[in-house]
Amino acid sequence: MKIYKDDNVFAKILRNEIPCKKVYEDDLVLCFHDINPEAKIHLLIIPKIKCVDFSDFISCATPLQVSLFFTTIKKIAEDILNLKESGYKLKTNNGKNAGQEVFHFHVHLTSN
Ligand code: AMP
């Protein structure tokens, strides 16, 4: 298991120490607007579990949490944002060499 650092920016958002433009929240998931959008819609979806990246999330979370997390992404994209027909992209950077800058697992949801 990787070492999770509590001073990362998404941990601060989860603790309400810094604000975010929230789109959706439940017991497991928080979704908010990326501060530096690269598309017309650019959201970040994070689990509330302390995990560093995708690989860490799959190792740490229960199968139910993993399933709920990805089901919730579908709900946000298709039921809340209504993007099923127009389409959307999901991306996660796993590790520094892949471009990851914030070390709390997150999925980018973008759509133009
Ligand atoms: P990554 O490179 O995959 O780790 O992506 C990190 C993302 O977090 C980038 O797209 C940043 O623009 C975004 N980001 C950084 N700080 C904040 C913040 N305070 N609120 C919202 N998004 C942020």
PDB file of N, CA and C in Angstrom, residues 19-95:
ATOM      1  N   PRO A  19     -12.427  25.558  -0.589  1.00  0.00           N
ATOM      2  CA  PRO A  19     -13.721  25.371  -1.261  1.00  0.00           C
ATOM      3  C   PRO A  19     -13.601  24.610  -2.579  1.00  0.00           C
ATOM      4  N   CYS A  20     -14.732  24.118  -3.040  1.00  0.00           N
ATOM      5  CA  CYS A  20     -14.785  23.548  -4.389  1.00  0.00           C
ATOM      6  C   CYS A  20     -16.161  23.867  -4.951  1.00  0.00           C
ATOM      7  N   LYS A  21     -16.287  23.776  -6.279  1.00  0.00           N
ATOM      8  CA  LYS A  21     -17.592  23.947  -6.920  1.00  0.00           C
ATOM      9  C   LYS A  21     -18.219  22.559  -7.042  1.00  0.00           C
ATOM     10  N   LYS A  22     -19.013  22.220  -6.022  1.00  0.00           N
ATOM     11  CA  LYS A  22     -19.530  20.858  -5.893  1.00  0.00           C
ATOM     12  C   LYS A  22     -20.651  20.571  -6.888  1.00  0.00           C
ATOM     13  N   VAL A  23     -20.598  19.375  -7.472  1.00  0.00           N
ATOM     14  CA  VAL A  23     -21.644  18.915  -8.391  1.00  0.00           C
ATOM     15  C   VAL A  23     -22.470  17.803  -7.739  1.00  0.00           C
ATOM     16  N   TYR A  24     -21.792  16.958  -6.979  1.00  0.00           N
ATOM     17  CA  TYR A  24     -22.476  15.786  -6.390  1.00  0.00           C
ATOM     18  C   TYR A  24     -21.687  15.327  -5.170  1.00  0.00           C
ATOM     19  N   GLU A  25     -22.426  14.849  -4.163  1.00  0.00           N
ATOM     20  CA  GLU A  25     -21.749  14.262  -2.993  1.00  0.00           C
ATOM     21  C   GLU A  25     -22.645  13.206  -2.371  1.00  0.00           C
ATOM     22  N   ASP A  26     -22.031  12.103  -1.947  1.00  0.00           N
ATOM     23  CA  ASP A  26     -22.727  11.131  -1.099  1.00  0.00           C
ATOM     24  C   ASP A  26     -21.715  10.600  -0.090  1.00  0.00           C
ATOM     25  N   ASP A  27     -22.045   9.490   0.571  1.00  0.00           N
ATOM     26  CA  ASP A  27     -21.168   8.977   1.636  1.00  0.00           C
ATOM     27  C   ASP A  27     -19.792   8.561   1.121  1.00  0.00           C
ATOM     28  N   LEU A  28     -19.718   8.158  -0.135  1.00  0.00           N
ATOM     29  CA  LEU A  28     -18.465   7.615  -0.681  1.00  0.00           C
ATOM     30  C   LEU A  28     -17.777   8.543  -1.667  1.00  0.00           C
ATOM     31  N   VAL A  29     -18.544   9.395  -2.338  1.00  0.00           N
ATOM     32  CA  VAL A  29     -18.036  10.103  -3.523  1.00  0.00           C
ATOM     33  C   VAL A  29     -18.242  11.616  -3.406  1.00  0.00           C
ATOM     34  N   LEU A  30     -17.253  12.364  -3.912  1.00  0.00           N
ATOM     35  CA  LEU A  30     -17.412  13.810  -4.094  1.00  0.00           C
ATOM     36  C   LEU A  30     -17.033  14.135  -5.542  1.00  0.00           C
ATOM     37  N   CYS A  31     -17.842  14.978  -6.174  1.00  0.00           N
ATOM     38  CA  CYS A  31     -17.577  15.405  -7.551  1.00  0.00           C
ATOM     39  C   CYS A  31     -17.636  16.918  -7.596  1.00  0.00           C
ATOM     40  N   PHE A  32     -16.617  17.524  -8.221  1.00  0.00           N
ATOM     41  CA  PHE A  32     -16.552  18.992  -8.283  1.00  0.00           C
ATOM     42  C   PHE A  32     -15.845  19.416  -9.567  1.00  0.00           C
ATOM     43  N   HIS A  33     -15.963  20.697  -9.897  1.00  0.00           N
ATOM     44  CA  HIS A  33     -15.357  21.227 -11.119  1.00  0.00           C
ATOM     45  C   HIS A  33     -13.839  21.343 -10.971  1.00  0.00           C
ATOM     46  N   ASP A  34     -13.122  20.945 -12.029  1.00  0.00           N
ATOM     47  CA  ASP A  34     -11.682  21.163 -12.065  1.00  0.00           C
ATOM     48  C   ASP A  34     -11.405  22.674 -12.116  1.00  0.00           C
ATOM     49  N   ILE A  35     -10.437  23.110 -11.342  1.00  0.00           N
ATOM     50  CA  ILE A  35     -10.124  24.538 -11.245  1.00  0.00           C
ATOM     51  C   ILE A  35      -9.512  25.087 -12.542  1.00  0.00           C
ATOM     52  N   ASN A  36      -8.968  24.182 -13.351  1.00  0.00           N
ATOM     53  CA  ASN A  36      -8.300  24.581 -14.593  1.00  0.00           C
ATOM     54  C   ASN A  36      -8.845  23.727 -15.747  1.00  0.00           C
ATOM     55  N   PRO A  37     -10.105  23.997 -16.160  1.00  0.00           N
ATOM     56  CA  PRO A  37     -10.783  23.080 -17.090  1.00  0.00           C
ATOM     57  C   PRO A  37     -10.102  22.977 -18.444  1.00  0.00           C
ATOM     58  N   GLU A  38     -10.054  21.752 -18.961  1.00  0.00           N
ATOM     59  CA  GLU A  38      -9.468  21.500 -20.281  1.00  0.00           C
ATOM     60  C   GLU A  38     -10.538  21.151 -21.299  1.00  0.00           C
ATOM     61  N   ALA A  39     -11.794  21.298 -20.929  1.00  0.00           N
ATOM     62  CA  ALA A  39     -12.927  21.039 -21.824  1.00  0.00           C
ATOM     63  C   ALA A  39     -14.107  21.867 -21.325  1.00  0.00           C
ATOM     64  N   LYS A  40     -15.176  21.901 -22.130  1.00  0.00           N
ATOM     65  CA  LYS A  40     -16.357  22.688 -21.742  1.00  0.00           C
ATOM     66  C   LYS A  40     -16.875  22.210 -20.367  1.00  0.00           C
ATOM     67  N   ILE A  41     -16.923  20.909 -20.209  1.00  0.00           N
ATOM     68  CA  ILE A  41     -17.218  20.329 -18.893  1.00  0.00           C
ATOM     69  C   ILE A  41     -15.967  19.566 -18.454  1.00  0.00           C
ATOM     70  N   HIS A  42     -15.472  19.869 -17.274  1.00  0.00           N
ATOM     71  CA  HIS A  42     -14.313  19.150 -16.738  1.00  0.00           C
ATOM     72  C   HIS A  42     -14.512  19.000 -15.233  1.00  0.00           C
ATOM     73  N   LEU A  43     -14.919  17.785 -14.850  1.00  0.00           N
ATOM     74  CA  LEU A  43     -15.184  17.494 -13.438  1.00  0.00           C
ATOM     75  C   LEU A  43     -14.151  16.516 -12.910  1.00  0.00           C
ATOM     76  N   LEU A  44     -13.986  16.536 -11.613  1.00  0.00           N
ATOM     77  CA  LEU A  44     -13.145  15.554 -10.931  1.00  0.00           C
ATOM     78  C   LEU A  44     -14.041  14.755  -9.994  1.00  0.00           C
ATOM     79  N   ILE A  45     -13.859  13.457 -10.008  1.00  0.00           N
ATOM     80  CA  ILE A  45     -14.669  12.579  -9.160  1.00  0.00           C
ATOM     81  C   ILE A  45     -13.712  11.810  -8.263  1.00  0.00           C
ATOM     82  N   ILE A  46     -13.922  11.931  -6.948  1.00  0.00           N
ATOM     83  CA  ILE A  46     -12.991  11.305  -6.001  1.00  0.00           C
ATOM     84  C   ILE A  46     -13.767  10.468  -4.987  1.00  0.00           C
ATOM     85  N   PRO A  47     -13.156   9.362  -4.554  1.00  0.00           N
ATOM     86  CA  PRO A  47     -13.736   8.622  -3.433  1.00  0.00           C
ATOM     87  C   PRO A  47     -13.315   9.306  -2.133  1.00  0.00           C
ATOM     88  N   LYS A  48     -14.099   9.116  -1.085  1.00  0.00           N
ATOM     89  CA  LYS A  48     -13.740   9.712   0.205  1.00  0.00           C
ATOM     90  C   LYS A  48     -12.731   8.851   0.968  1.00  0.00           C
ATOM     91  N   ILE A  49     -12.378   7.713   0.378  1.00  0.00           N
ATOM     92  CA  ILE A  49     -11.378   6.820   0.966  1.00  0.00           C
ATOM     93  C   ILE A  49      -9.979   7.388   0.694  1.00  0.00           C
ATOM     94  N   LYS A  50      -9.098   7.254   1.680  1.00  0.00           N
ATOM     95  CA  LYS A  50      -7.730   7.757   1.510  1.00  0.00           C
ATOM     96  C   LYS A  50      -6.928   6.795   0.635  1.00  0.00           C
ATOM     97  N   CYS A  51      -6.844   7.107  -0.649  1.00  0.00           N
ATOM     98  CA  CYS A  51      -6.045   6.269  -1.545  1.00  0.00           C
ATOM     99  C   CYS A  51      -5.345   7.186  -2.545  1.00  0.00           C
ATOM    100  N   VAL A  52      -4.135   6.797  -2.877  1.00  0.00           N
ATOM    101  CA  VAL A  52      -3.212   7.663  -3.619  1.00  0.00           C
ATOM    102  C   VAL A  52      -3.548   7.745  -5.111  1.00  0.00           C
ATOM    103  N   ASP A  53      -3.894   6.612  -5.680  1.00  0.00           N
ATOM    104  CA  ASP A  53      -4.125   6.560  -7.127  1.00  0.00           C
ATOM    105  C   ASP A  53      -5.057   5.389  -7.446  1.00  0.00           C
ATOM    106  N   PHE A  54      -5.316   5.188  -8.735  1.00  0.00           N
ATOM    107  CA  PHE A  54      -6.230   4.116  -9.162  1.00  0.00           C
ATOM    108  C   PHE A  54      -5.801   2.762  -8.618  1.00  0.00           C
ATOM    109  N   SER A  55      -4.518   2.457  -8.767  1.00  0.00           N
ATOM    110  CA  SER A  55      -4.004   1.162  -8.342  1.00  0.00           C
ATOM    111  C   SER A  55      -4.216   0.957  -6.840  1.00  0.00           C
ATOM    112  N   ASP A  56      -3.935   2.007  -6.087  1.00  0.00           N
ATOM    113  CA  ASP A  56      -4.109   1.982  -4.631  1.00  0.00           C
ATOM    114  C   ASP A  56      -5.593   1.811  -4.271  1.00  0.00           C
ATOM    115  N   PHE A  57      -6.470   2.503  -5.009  1.00  0.00           N
ATOM    116  CA  PHE A  57      -7.913   2.416  -4.752  1.00  0.00           C
ATOM    117  C   PHE A  57      -8.402   0.977  -4.936  1.00  0.00           C
ATOM    118  N   ILE A  58      -7.980   0.351  -6.015  1.00  0.00           N
ATOM    119  CA  ILE A  58      -8.432  -1.025  -6.283  1.00  0.00           C
ATOM    120  C   ILE A  58      -7.909  -1.967  -5.189  1.00  0.00           C
ATOM    121  N   SER A  59      -6.726  -1.676  -4.664  1.00  0.00           N
ATOM    122  CA  SER A  59      -6.160  -2.519  -3.588  1.00  0.00           C
ATOM    123  C   SER A  59      -6.831  -2.259  -2.243  1.00  0.00           C
ATOM    124  N   CYS A  60      -7.168  -0.987  -1.957  1.00  0.00           N
ATOM    125  CA  CYS A  60      -7.663  -0.610  -0.616  1.00  0.00           C
ATOM    126  C   CYS A  60      -9.152  -0.766  -0.450  1.00  0.00           C
ATOM    127  N   ALA A  61      -9.897  -0.429  -1.486  1.00  0.00           N
ATOM    128  CA  ALA A  61     -11.354  -0.371  -1.349  1.00  0.00           C
ATOM    129  C   ALA A  61     -11.947  -1.772  -1.441  1.00  0.00           C
ATOM    130  N   THR A  62     -13.141  -1.921  -0.888  1.00  0.00           N
ATOM    131  CA  THR A  62     -13.846  -3.199  -1.020  1.00  0.00           C
ATOM    132  C   THR A  62     -14.423  -3.284  -2.438  1.00  0.00           C
ATOM    133  N   PRO A  63     -14.723  -4.502  -2.889  1.00  0.00           N
ATOM    134  CA  PRO A  63     -15.356  -4.628  -4.218  1.00  0.00           C
ATOM    135  C   PRO A  63     -16.644  -3.811  -4.316  1.00  0.00           C
ATOM    136  N   LEU A  64     -17.394  -3.732  -3.228  1.00  0.00           N
ATOM    137  CA  LEU A  64     -18.633  -2.940  -3.245  1.00  0.00           C
ATOM    138  C   LEU A  64     -18.330  -1.457  -3.431  1.00  0.00           C
ATOM    139  N   GLN A  65     -17.304  -0.966  -2.744  1.00  0.00           N
ATOM    140  CA  GLN A  65     -16.935   0.451  -2.884  1.00  0.00           C
ATOM    141  C   GLN A  65     -16.455   0.752  -4.305  1.00  0.00           C
ATOM    142  N   VAL A  66     -15.683  -0.167  -4.874  1.00  0.00           N
ATOM    143  CA  VAL A  66     -15.196   0.042  -6.254  1.00  0.00           C
ATOM    144  C   VAL A  66     -16.383   0.100  -7.209  1.00  0.00           C
ATOM    145  N   SER A  67     -17.299  -0.836  -7.029  1.00  0.00           N
ATOM    146  CA  SER A  67     -18.473  -0.882  -7.889  1.00  0.00           C
ATOM    147  C   SER A  67     -19.321   0.379  -7.722  1.00  0.00           C
ATOM    148  N   LEU A  68     -19.541   0.787  -6.472  1.00  0.00           N
ATOM    149  CA  LEU A  68     -20.346   1.981  -6.211  1.00  0.00           C
ATOM    150  C   LEU A  68     -19.695   3.226  -6.802  1.00  0.00           C
ATOM    151  N   PHE A  69     -18.364   3.311  -6.683  1.00  0.00           N
ATOM    152  CA  PHE A  69     -17.650   4.475  -7.201  1.00  0.00           C
ATOM    153  C   PHE A  69     -17.891   4.630  -8.707  1.00  0.00           C
ATOM    154  N   PHE A  70     -17.705   3.527  -9.451  1.00  0.00           N
ATOM    155  CA  PHE A  70     -17.844   3.639 -10.906  1.00  0.00           C
ATOM    156  C   PHE A  70     -19.309   3.757 -11.337  1.00  0.00           C
ATOM    157  N   THR A  71     -20.202   3.146 -10.571  1.00  0.00           N
ATOM    158  CA  THR A  71     -21.631   3.313 -10.856  1.00  0.00           C
ATOM    159  C   THR A  71     -22.045   4.768 -10.643  1.00  0.00           C
ATOM    160  N   THR A  72     -21.464   5.393  -9.641  1.00  0.00           N
ATOM    161  CA  THR A  72     -21.781   6.803  -9.358  1.00  0.00           C
ATOM    162  C   THR A  72     -21.243   7.710 -10.457  1.00  0.00           C
ATOM    163  N   ILE A  73     -20.098   7.374 -11.020  1.00  0.00           N
ATOM    164  CA  ILE A  73     -19.595   8.160 -12.158  1.00  0.00           C
ATOM    165  C   ILE A  73     -20.606   8.112 -13.308  1.00  0.00           C
ATOM    166  N   LYS A  74     -21.122   6.927 -13.567  1.00  0.00           N
ATOM    167  CA  LYS A  74     -22.139   6.794 -14.631  1.00  0.00           C
ATOM    168  C   LYS A  74     -23.364   7.646 -14.300  1.00  0.00           C
ATOM    169  N   LYS A  75     -23.790   7.610 -13.043  1.00  0.00           N
ATOM    170  CA  LYS A  75     -24.960   8.399 -12.623  1.00  0.00           C
ATOM    171  C   LYS A  75     -24.704   9.903 -12.823  1.00  0.00           C
ATOM    172  N   ILE A  76     -23.524  10.360 -12.444  1.00  0.00           N
ATOM    173  CA  ILE A  76     -23.190  11.783 -12.603  1.00  0.00           C
ATOM    174  C   ILE A  76     -23.195  12.158 -14.091  1.00  0.00           C
ATOM    175  N   ALA A  77     -22.519  11.337 -14.899  1.00  0.00           N
ATOM    176  CA  ALA A  77     -22.383  11.662 -16.325  1.00  0.00           C
ATOM    177  C   ALA A  77     -23.730  11.596 -17.050  1.00  0.00           C
ATOM    178  N   GLU A  78     -24.489  10.574 -16.759  1.00  0.00           N
ATOM    179  CA  GLU A  78     -25.673  10.318 -17.591  1.00  0.00           C
ATOM    180  C   GLU A  78     -26.974  10.835 -16.988  1.00  0.00           C
ATOM    181  N   ASP A  79     -27.133  10.730 -15.676  1.00  0.00           N
ATOM    182  CA  ASP A  79     -28.398  11.159 -15.056  1.00  0.00           C
ATOM    183  C   ASP A  79     -28.351  12.626 -14.628  1.00  0.00           C
ATOM    184  N   ILE A  80     -27.207  13.059 -14.116  1.00  0.00           N
ATOM    185  CA  ILE A  80     -27.122  14.442 -13.622  1.00  0.00           C
ATOM    186  C   ILE A  80     -26.723  15.391 -14.750  1.00  0.00           C
ATOM    187  N   LEU A  81     -25.704  15.020 -15.510  1.00  0.00           N
ATOM    188  CA  LEU A  81     -25.226  15.915 -16.583  1.00  0.00           C
ATOM    189  C   LEU A  81     -25.879  15.639 -17.937  1.00  0.00           C
ATOM    190  N   ASN A  82     -26.568  14.504 -18.043  1.00  0.00           N
ATOM    191  CA  ASN A  82     -27.284  14.172 -19.269  1.00  0.00           C
ATOM    192  C   ASN A  82     -26.359  14.014 -20.490  1.00  0.00           C
ATOM    193  N   LEU A  83     -25.245  13.350 -20.294  1.00  0.00           N
ATOM    194  CA  LEU A  83     -24.229  13.274 -21.351  1.00  0.00           C
ATOM    195  C   LEU A  83     -24.229  11.941 -22.115  1.00  0.00           C
ATOM    196  N   LYS A  84     -25.237  11.094 -21.875  1.00  0.00           N
ATOM    197  CA  LYS A  84     -25.206   9.754 -22.479  1.00  0.00           C
ATOM    198  C   LYS A  84     -25.155   9.834 -24.007  1.00  0.00           C
ATOM    199  N   GLU A  85     -25.984  10.690 -24.582  1.00  0.00           N
ATOM    200  CA  GLU A  85     -26.039  10.785 -26.049  1.00  0.00           C
ATOM    201  C   GLU A  85     -24.826  11.530 -26.601  1.00  0.00           C
ATOM    202  N   SER A  86     -24.476  12.646 -25.962  1.00  0.00           N
ATOM    203  CA  SER A  86     -23.387  13.487 -26.509  1.00  0.00           C
ATOM    204  C   SER A  86     -22.018  12.849 -26.284  1.00  0.00           C
ATOM    205  N   GLY A  87     -21.909  12.015 -25.255  1.00  0.00           N
ATOM    206  CA  GLY A  87     -20.653  11.327 -24.986  1.00  0.00           C
ATOM    207  C   GLY A  87     -19.781  12.075 -23.993  1.00  0.00           C
ATOM    208  N   TYR A  88     -18.882  11.329 -23.388  1.00  0.00           N
ATOM    209  CA  TYR A  88     -17.980  11.923 -22.398  1.00  0.00           C
ATOM    210  C   TYR A  88     -16.723  11.049 -22.281  1.00  0.00           C
ATOM    211  N   LYS A  89     -15.661  11.673 -21.751  1.00  0.00           N
ATOM    212  CA  LYS A  89     -14.397  10.951 -21.553  1.00  0.00           C
ATOM    213  C   LYS A  89     -14.108  10.808 -20.077  1.00  0.00           C
ATOM    214  N   LEU A  90     -13.520   9.666 -19.698  1.00  0.00           N
ATOM    215  CA  LEU A  90     -13.035   9.460 -18.341  1.00  0.00           C
ATOM    216  C   LEU A  90     -11.542   9.208 -18.426  1.00  0.00           C
ATOM    217  N   LYS A  91     -10.791   9.838 -17.497  1.00  0.00           N
ATOM    218  CA  LYS A  91      -9.336   9.647 -17.495  1.00  0.00           C
ATOM    219  C   LYS A  91      -8.833   9.642 -16.065  1.00  0.00           C
ATOM    220  N   THR A  92      -7.856   8.783 -15.800  1.00  0.00           N
ATOM    221  CA  THR A  92      -7.150   8.896 -14.530  1.00  0.00           C
ATOM    222  C   THR A  92      -5.660   8.740 -14.778  1.00  0.00           C
ATOM    223  N   ASN A  93      -4.875   9.622 -14.188  1.00  0.00           N
ATOM    224  CA  ASN A  93      -3.419   9.531 -14.280  1.00  0.00           C
ATOM    225  C   ASN A  93      -2.934   8.726 -13.082  1.00  0.00           C
ATOM    226  N   ASN A  94      -2.290   7.596 -13.366  1.00  0.00           N
ATOM    227  CA  ASN A  94      -1.842   6.713 -12.289  1.00  0.00           C
ATOM    228  C   ASN A  94      -0.331   6.856 -12.109  1.00  0.00           C
ATOM    229  N   GLY A  95       0.060   7.730 -11.189  1.00  0.00           N
ATOM    230  CA  GLY A  95       1.481   7.916 -10.907  1.00  0.00           C
ATOM    231  C   GLY A  95       2.072   9.154 -11.552  1.00  0.00           C
TER     232      GLY A  95
END
